[in-house]
CSV table of C-alpha atoms (C1' of nucleotides) in Angstrom, one decimal:
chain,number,residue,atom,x,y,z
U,1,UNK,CA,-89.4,105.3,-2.1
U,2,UNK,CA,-89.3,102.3,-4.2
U,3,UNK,CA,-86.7,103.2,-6.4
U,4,UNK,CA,-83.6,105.1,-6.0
U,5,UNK,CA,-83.3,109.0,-6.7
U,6,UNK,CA,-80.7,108.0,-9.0
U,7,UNK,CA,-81.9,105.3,-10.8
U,8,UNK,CA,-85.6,108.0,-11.3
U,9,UNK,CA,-82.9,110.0,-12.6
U,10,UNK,CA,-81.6,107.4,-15.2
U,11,UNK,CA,-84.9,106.2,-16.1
U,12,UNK,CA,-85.3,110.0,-16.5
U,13,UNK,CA,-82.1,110.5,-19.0
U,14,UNK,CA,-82.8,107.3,-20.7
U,15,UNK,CA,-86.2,108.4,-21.5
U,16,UNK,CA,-85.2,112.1,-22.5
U,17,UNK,CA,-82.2,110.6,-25.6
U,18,UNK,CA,-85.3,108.3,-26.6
U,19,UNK,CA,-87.4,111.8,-27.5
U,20,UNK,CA,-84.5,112.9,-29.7
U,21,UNK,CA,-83.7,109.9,-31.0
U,22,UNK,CA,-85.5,110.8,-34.6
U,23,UNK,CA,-83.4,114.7,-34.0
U,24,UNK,CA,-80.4,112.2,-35.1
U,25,UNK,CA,-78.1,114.4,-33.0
U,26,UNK,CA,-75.8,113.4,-30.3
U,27,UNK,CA,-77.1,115.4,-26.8
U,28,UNK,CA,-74.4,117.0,-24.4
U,29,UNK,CA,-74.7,116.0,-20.4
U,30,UNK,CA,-75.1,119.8,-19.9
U,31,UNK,CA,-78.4,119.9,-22.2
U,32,UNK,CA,-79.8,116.8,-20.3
U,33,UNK,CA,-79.1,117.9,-17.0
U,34,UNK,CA,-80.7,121.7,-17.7
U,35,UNK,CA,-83.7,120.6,-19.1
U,36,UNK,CA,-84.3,117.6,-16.4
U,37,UNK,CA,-82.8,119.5,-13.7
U,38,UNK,CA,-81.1,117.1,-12.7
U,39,UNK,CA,-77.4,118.0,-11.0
U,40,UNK,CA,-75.1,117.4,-14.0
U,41,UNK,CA,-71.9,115.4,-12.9
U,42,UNK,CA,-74.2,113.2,-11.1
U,43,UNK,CA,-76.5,112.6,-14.0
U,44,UNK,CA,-73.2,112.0,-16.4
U,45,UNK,CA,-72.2,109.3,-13.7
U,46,UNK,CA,-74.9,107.7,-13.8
U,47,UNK,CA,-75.2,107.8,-17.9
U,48,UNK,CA,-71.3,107.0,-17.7
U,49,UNK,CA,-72.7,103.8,-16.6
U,50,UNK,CA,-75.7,102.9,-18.6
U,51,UNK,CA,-73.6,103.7,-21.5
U,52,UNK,CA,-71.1,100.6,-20.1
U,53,UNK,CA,-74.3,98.5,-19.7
U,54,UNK,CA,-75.0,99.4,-23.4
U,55,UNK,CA,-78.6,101.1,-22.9
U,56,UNK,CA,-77.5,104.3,-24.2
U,57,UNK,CA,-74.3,105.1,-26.1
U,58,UNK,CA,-71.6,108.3,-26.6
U,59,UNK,CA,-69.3,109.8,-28.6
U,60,UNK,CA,-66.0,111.7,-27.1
U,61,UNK,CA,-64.9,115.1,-28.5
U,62,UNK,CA,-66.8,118.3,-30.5
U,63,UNK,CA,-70.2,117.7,-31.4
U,64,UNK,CA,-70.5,114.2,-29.1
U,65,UNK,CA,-72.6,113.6,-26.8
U,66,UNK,CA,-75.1,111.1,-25.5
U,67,UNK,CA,-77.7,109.2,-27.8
U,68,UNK,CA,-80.1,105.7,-28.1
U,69,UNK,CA,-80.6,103.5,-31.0
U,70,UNK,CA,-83.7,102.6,-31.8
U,71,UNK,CA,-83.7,99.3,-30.3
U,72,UNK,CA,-83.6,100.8,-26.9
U,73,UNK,CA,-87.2,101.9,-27.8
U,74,UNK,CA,-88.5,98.3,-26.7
U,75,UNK,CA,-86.6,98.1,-23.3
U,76,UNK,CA,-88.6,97.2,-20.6
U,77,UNK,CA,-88.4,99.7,-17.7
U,78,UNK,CA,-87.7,97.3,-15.5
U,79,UNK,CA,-84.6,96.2,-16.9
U,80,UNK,CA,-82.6,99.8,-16.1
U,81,UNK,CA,-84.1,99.6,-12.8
U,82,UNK,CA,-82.7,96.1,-11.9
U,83,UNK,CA,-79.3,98.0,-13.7
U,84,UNK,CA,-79.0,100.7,-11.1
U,85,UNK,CA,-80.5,99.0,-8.1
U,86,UNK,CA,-79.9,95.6,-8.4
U,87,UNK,CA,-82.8,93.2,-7.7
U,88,UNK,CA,-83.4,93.7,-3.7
U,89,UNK,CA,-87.0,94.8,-4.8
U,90,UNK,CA,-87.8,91.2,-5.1
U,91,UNK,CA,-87.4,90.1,-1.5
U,92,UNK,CA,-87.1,93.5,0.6
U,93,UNK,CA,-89.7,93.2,3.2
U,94,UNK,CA,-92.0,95.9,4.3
U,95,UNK,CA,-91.0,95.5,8.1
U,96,UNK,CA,-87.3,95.3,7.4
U,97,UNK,CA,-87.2,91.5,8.5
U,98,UNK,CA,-83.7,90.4,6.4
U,99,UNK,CA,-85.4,86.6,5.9
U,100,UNK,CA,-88.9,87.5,5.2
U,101,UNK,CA,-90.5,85.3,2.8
U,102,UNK,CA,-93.8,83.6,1.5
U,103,UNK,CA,-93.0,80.1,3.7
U,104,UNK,CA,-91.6,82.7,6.6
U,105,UNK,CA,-93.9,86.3,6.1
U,106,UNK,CA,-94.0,89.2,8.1
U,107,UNK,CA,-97.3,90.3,9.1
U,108,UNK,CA,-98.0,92.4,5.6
U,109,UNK,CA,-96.1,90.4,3.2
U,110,UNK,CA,-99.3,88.5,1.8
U,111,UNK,CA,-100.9,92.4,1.4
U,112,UNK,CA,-97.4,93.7,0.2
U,113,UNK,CA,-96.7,90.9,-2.5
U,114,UNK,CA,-99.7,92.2,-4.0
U,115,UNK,CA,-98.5,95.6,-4.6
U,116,UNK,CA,-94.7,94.5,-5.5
U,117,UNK,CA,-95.7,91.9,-7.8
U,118,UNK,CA,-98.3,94.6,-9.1
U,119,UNK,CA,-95.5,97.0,-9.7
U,120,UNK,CA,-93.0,95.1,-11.2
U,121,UNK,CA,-95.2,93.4,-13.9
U,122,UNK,CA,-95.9,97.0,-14.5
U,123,UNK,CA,-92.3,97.8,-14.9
U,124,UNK,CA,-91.7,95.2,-16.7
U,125,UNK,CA,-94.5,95.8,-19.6
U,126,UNK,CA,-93.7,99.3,-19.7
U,127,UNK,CA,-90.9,100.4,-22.5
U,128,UNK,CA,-88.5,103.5,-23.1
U,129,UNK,CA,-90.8,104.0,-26.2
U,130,UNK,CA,-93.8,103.6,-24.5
U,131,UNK,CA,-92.7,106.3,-22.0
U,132,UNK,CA,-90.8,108.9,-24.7
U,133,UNK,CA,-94.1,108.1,-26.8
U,134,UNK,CA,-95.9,110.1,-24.0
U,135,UNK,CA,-93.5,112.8,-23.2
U,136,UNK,CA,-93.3,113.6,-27.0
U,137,UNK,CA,-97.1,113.9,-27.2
U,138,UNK,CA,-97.4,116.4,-24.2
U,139,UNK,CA,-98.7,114.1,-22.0
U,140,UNK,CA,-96.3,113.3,-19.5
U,141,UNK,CA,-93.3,115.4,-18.5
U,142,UNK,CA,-89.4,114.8,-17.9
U,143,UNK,CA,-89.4,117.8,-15.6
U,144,UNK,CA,-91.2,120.7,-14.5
U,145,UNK,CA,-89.2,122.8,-16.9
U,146,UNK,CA,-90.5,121.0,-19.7
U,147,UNK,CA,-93.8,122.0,-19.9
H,1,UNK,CA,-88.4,100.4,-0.4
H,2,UNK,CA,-91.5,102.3,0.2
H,3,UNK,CA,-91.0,103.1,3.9
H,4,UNK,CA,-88.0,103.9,6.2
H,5,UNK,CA,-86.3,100.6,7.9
H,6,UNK,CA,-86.0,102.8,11.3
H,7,UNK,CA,-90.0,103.1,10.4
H,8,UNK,CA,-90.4,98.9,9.5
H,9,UNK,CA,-88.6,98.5,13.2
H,10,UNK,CA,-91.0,100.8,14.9
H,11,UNK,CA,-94.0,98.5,13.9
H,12,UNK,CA,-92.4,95.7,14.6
H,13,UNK,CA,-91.7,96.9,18.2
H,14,UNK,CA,-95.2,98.1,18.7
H,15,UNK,CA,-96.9,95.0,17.3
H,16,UNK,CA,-94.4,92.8,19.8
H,17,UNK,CA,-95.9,94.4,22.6
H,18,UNK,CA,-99.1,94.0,21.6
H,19,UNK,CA,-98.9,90.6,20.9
H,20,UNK,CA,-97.6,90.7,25.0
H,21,UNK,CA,-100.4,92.6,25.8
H,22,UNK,CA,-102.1,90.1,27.8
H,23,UNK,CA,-99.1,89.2,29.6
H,24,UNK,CA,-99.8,92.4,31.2
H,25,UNK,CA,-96.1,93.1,32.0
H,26,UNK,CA,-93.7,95.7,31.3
H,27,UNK,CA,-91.0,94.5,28.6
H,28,UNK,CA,-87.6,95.8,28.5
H,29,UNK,CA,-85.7,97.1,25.5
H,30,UNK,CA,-83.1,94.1,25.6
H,31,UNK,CA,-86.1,91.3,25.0
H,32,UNK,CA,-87.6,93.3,22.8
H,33,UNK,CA,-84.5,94.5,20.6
H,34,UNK,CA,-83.4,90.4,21.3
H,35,UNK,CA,-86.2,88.6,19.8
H,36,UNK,CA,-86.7,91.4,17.0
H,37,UNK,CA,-83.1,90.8,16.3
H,38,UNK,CA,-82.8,94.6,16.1
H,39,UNK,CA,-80.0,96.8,17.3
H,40,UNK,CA,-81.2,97.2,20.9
H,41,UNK,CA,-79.9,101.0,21.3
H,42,UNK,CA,-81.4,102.3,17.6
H,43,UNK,CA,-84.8,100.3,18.4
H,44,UNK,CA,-84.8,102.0,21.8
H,45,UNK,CA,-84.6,105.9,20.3
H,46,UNK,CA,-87.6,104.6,18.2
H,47,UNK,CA,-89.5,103.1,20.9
H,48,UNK,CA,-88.6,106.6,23.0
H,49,UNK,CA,-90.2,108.5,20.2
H,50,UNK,CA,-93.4,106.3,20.3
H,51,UNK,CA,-93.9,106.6,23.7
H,52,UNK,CA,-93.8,110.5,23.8
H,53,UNK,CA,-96.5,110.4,20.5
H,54,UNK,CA,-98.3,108.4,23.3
H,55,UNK,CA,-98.4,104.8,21.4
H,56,UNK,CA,-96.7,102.9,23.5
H,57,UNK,CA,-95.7,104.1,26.8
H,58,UNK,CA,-93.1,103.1,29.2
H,59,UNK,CA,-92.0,102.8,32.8
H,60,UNK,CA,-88.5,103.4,34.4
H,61,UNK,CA,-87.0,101.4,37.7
H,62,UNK,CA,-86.6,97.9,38.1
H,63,UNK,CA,-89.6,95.5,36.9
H,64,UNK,CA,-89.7,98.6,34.3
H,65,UNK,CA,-90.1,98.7,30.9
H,66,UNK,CA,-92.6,99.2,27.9
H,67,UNK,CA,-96.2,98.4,27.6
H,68,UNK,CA,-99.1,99.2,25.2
H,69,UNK,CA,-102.7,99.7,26.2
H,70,UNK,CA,-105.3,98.2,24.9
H,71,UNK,CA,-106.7,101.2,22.4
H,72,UNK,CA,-103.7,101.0,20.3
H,73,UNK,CA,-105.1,97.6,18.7
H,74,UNK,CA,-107.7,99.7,16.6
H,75,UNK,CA,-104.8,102.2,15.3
H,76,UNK,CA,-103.9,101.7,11.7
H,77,UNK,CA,-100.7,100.9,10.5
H,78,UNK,CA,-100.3,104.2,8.5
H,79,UNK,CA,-100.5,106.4,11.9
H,80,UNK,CA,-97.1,104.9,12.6
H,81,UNK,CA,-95.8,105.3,9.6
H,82,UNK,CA,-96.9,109.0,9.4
H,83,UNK,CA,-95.5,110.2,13.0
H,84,UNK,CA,-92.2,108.2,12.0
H,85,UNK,CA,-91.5,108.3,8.0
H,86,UNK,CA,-93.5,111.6,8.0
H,87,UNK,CA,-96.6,111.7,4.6
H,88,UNK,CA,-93.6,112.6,2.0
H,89,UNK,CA,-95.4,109.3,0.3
H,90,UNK,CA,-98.1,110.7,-0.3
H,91,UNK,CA,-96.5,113.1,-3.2
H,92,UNK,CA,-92.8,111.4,-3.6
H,93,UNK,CA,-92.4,110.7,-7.5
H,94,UNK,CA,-91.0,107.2,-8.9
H,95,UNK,CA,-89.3,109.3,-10.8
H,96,UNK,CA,-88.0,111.9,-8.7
H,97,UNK,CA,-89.9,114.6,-10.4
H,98,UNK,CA,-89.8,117.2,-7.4
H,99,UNK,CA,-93.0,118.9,-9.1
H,100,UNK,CA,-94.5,115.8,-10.2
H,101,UNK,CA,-98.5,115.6,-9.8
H,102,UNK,CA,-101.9,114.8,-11.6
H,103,UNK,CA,-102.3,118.0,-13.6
H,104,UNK,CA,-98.2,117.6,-14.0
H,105,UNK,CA,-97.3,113.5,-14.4
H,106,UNK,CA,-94.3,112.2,-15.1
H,107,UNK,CA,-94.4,109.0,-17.7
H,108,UNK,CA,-95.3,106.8,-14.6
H,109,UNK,CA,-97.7,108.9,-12.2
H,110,UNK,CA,-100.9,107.1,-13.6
H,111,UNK,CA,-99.4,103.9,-13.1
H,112,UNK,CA,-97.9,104.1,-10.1
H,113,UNK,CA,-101.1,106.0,-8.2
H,114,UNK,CA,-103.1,102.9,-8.5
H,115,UNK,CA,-100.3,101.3,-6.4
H,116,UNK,CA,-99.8,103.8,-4.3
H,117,UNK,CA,-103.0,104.2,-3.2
H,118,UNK,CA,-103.5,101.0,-2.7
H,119,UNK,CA,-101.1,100.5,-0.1
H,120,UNK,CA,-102.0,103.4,1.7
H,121,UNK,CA,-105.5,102.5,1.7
H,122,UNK,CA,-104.2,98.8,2.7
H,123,UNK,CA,-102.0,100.3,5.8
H,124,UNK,CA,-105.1,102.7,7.1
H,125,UNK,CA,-107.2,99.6,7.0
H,126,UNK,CA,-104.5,97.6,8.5
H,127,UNK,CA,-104.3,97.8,12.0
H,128,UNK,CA,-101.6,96.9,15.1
H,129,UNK,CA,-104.5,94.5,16.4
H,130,UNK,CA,-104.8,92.5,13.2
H,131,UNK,CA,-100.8,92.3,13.0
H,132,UNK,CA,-100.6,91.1,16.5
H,133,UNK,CA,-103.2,88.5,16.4
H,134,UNK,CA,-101.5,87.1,13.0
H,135,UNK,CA,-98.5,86.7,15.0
H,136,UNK,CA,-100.2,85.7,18.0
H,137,UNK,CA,-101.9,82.9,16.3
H,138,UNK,CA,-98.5,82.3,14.4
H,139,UNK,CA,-99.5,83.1,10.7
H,140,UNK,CA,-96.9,85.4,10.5
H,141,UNK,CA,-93.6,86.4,12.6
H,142,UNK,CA,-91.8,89.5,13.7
H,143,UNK,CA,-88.3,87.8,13.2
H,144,UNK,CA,-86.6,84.6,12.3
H,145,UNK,CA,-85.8,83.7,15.5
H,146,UNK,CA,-89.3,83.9,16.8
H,147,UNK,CA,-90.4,80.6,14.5
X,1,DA,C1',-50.1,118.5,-36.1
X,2,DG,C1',-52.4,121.5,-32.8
X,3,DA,C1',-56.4,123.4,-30.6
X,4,DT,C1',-60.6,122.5,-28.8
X,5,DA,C1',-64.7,120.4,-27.1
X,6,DA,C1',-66.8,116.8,-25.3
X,7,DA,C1',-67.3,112.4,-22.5
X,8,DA,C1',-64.9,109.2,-19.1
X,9,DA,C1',-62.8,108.4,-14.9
X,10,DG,C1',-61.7,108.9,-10.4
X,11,DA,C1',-61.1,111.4,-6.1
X,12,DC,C1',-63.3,113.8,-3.0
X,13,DC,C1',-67.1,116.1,-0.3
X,14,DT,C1',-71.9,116.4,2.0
X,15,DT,C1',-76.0,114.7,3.8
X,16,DT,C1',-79.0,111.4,5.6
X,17,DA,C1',-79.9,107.0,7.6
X,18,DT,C1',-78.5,103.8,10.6
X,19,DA,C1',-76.1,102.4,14.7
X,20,DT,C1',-73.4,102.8,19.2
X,21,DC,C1',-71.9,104.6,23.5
X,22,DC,C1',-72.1,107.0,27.7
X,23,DT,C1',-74.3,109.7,31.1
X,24,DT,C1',-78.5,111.1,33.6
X,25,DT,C1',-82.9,110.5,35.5
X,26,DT,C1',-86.5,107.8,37.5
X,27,DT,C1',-88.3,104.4,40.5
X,28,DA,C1',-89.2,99.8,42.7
X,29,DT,C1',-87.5,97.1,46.3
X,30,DG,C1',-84.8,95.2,50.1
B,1,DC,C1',-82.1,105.1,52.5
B,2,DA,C1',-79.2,102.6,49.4
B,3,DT,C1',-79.1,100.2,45.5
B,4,DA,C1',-79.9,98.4,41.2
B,5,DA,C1',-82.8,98.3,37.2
B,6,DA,C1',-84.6,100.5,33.6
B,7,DA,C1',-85.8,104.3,30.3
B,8,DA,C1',-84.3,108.9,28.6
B,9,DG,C1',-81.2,111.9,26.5
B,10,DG,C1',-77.0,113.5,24.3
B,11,DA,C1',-73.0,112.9,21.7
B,12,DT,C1',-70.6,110.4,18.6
B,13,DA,C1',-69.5,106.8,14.9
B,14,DT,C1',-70.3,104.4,10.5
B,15,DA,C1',-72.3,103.5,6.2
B,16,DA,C1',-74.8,104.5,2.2
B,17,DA,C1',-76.7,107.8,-0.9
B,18,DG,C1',-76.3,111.8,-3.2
B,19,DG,C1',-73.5,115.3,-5.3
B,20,DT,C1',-69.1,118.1,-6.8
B,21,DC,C1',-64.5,118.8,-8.8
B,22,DT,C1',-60.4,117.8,-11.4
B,23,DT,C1',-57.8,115.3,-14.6
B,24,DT,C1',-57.6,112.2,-18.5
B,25,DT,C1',-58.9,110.6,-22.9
B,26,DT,C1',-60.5,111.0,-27.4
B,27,DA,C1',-62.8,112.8,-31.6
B,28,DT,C1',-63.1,116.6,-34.7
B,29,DC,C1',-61.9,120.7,-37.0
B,30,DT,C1',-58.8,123.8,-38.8
DNA sequence: AGATAAAAAGACCTTTATATCCTTTTTATG
DNA sequence: CATAAAAAGGATATAAAGGTCTTTTTATCT
């Protein structure tokens, strides 16, 4: 639906270091997958990977662990999206036609374009602060655990 | 991206048959899975399905093959999509938040309601008559190969 | 230096979605 | 009635997504 399960799950991660980013610690895959419930050598995978693509970073060995910098705090959603899934979003069509466009369209793509261009401006305003910003006030959650 | 492609085929078969509605033939699976330029076995199990949730409906023997009936030109997109993809959209989270609901939002819910409602409300308005007579009237196309 | 704790990496497994193949049933028509 | 055309049904194959396990590497502490 939209996005992939994994890359909700990185979003997910990403957002979760950003909360404990002023907690100045570094944050072990076991504590992030427990409190997101999230399965744990998946989520590392997929932070193994964001941490290549320099979103978040990680230290090996006794007391390391996962953690942002602040900078991270401005990052547009969209941009870890487009990480894990690539950019398909832009021209997947509704009806599963492979050359679907504006000069060829499906029957829904005028009414779809809407919505997906709707989306990903969305995405694309929204940041990792903005998001941990509302987690860390109570207003949003990371999981169901979390609240 | 947002519904199943088994799902985007299935309206794509109906609407083709409506658009031949008038033709008032039966059309067999290897025309239909031809110009859809869609595996002609997979599209069949779909079509099967549609004709026992009495959509479409089909004949066997030579001269055989599958027909609509008028009615179905007033059924909504989002009927099809229900009976095939199921209503899992109606709660899935962009996040994956199994538990993920108004009084419970992940970062994103708010944001991503608006949208979602929208295109549900879009594909309940939406229905296999308008598609056909877009493509009918060629404003829009059910493949490449059919432009 | 050695022990230990943690992430990184890679191999492997499971499930779901997508796709194919083969056989059976039905039925129109010569 | 025989035949051929067509859908229906069942079993299997392939690919992609999701998830698990084991080994390797490395930082830190004593």
């Amino acid at each position: 639906m939209i996005i992939s399960k994994t890359c909700g799950y990185g979003i997910r991660g990403v957002v979760y270091l950003a909360t404990k980013l002023e907690e100045d610690r570094k944050v072990g895959i076991h504590e992030i997958a427990t409190e997101l419930e999230i399965p744990q050598h998946f989520l590392a995978k997929i932070l193994q990977e964001l941490v290549r693509k320099k979103v978040i970073h990680s230290v090996k060995g006794p007391h390391g662990g996962f953690y942002v910098k602040e900078l991270v705090l401005g990052m547009p959603v969209l941009d870890i999206v487009e990480m894990i899934d690539g950019d398909g979003y832009k021209t997947r069509c509704f009806m599963a036609i492979e050359e679907c466009s504006s000069e060829n369209p499906c029957p829904l793509h005028r009414d779809f374009f809407v919505f997906r261009s709707g989306i990903v401006k969305m995405l694309k305003q929204k940041t990792i602060g903005e998001l941990s910003k509302g987690v860390f006030e109570g207003q949003s959650f990371l999981s169901y655990r979390l609240n």
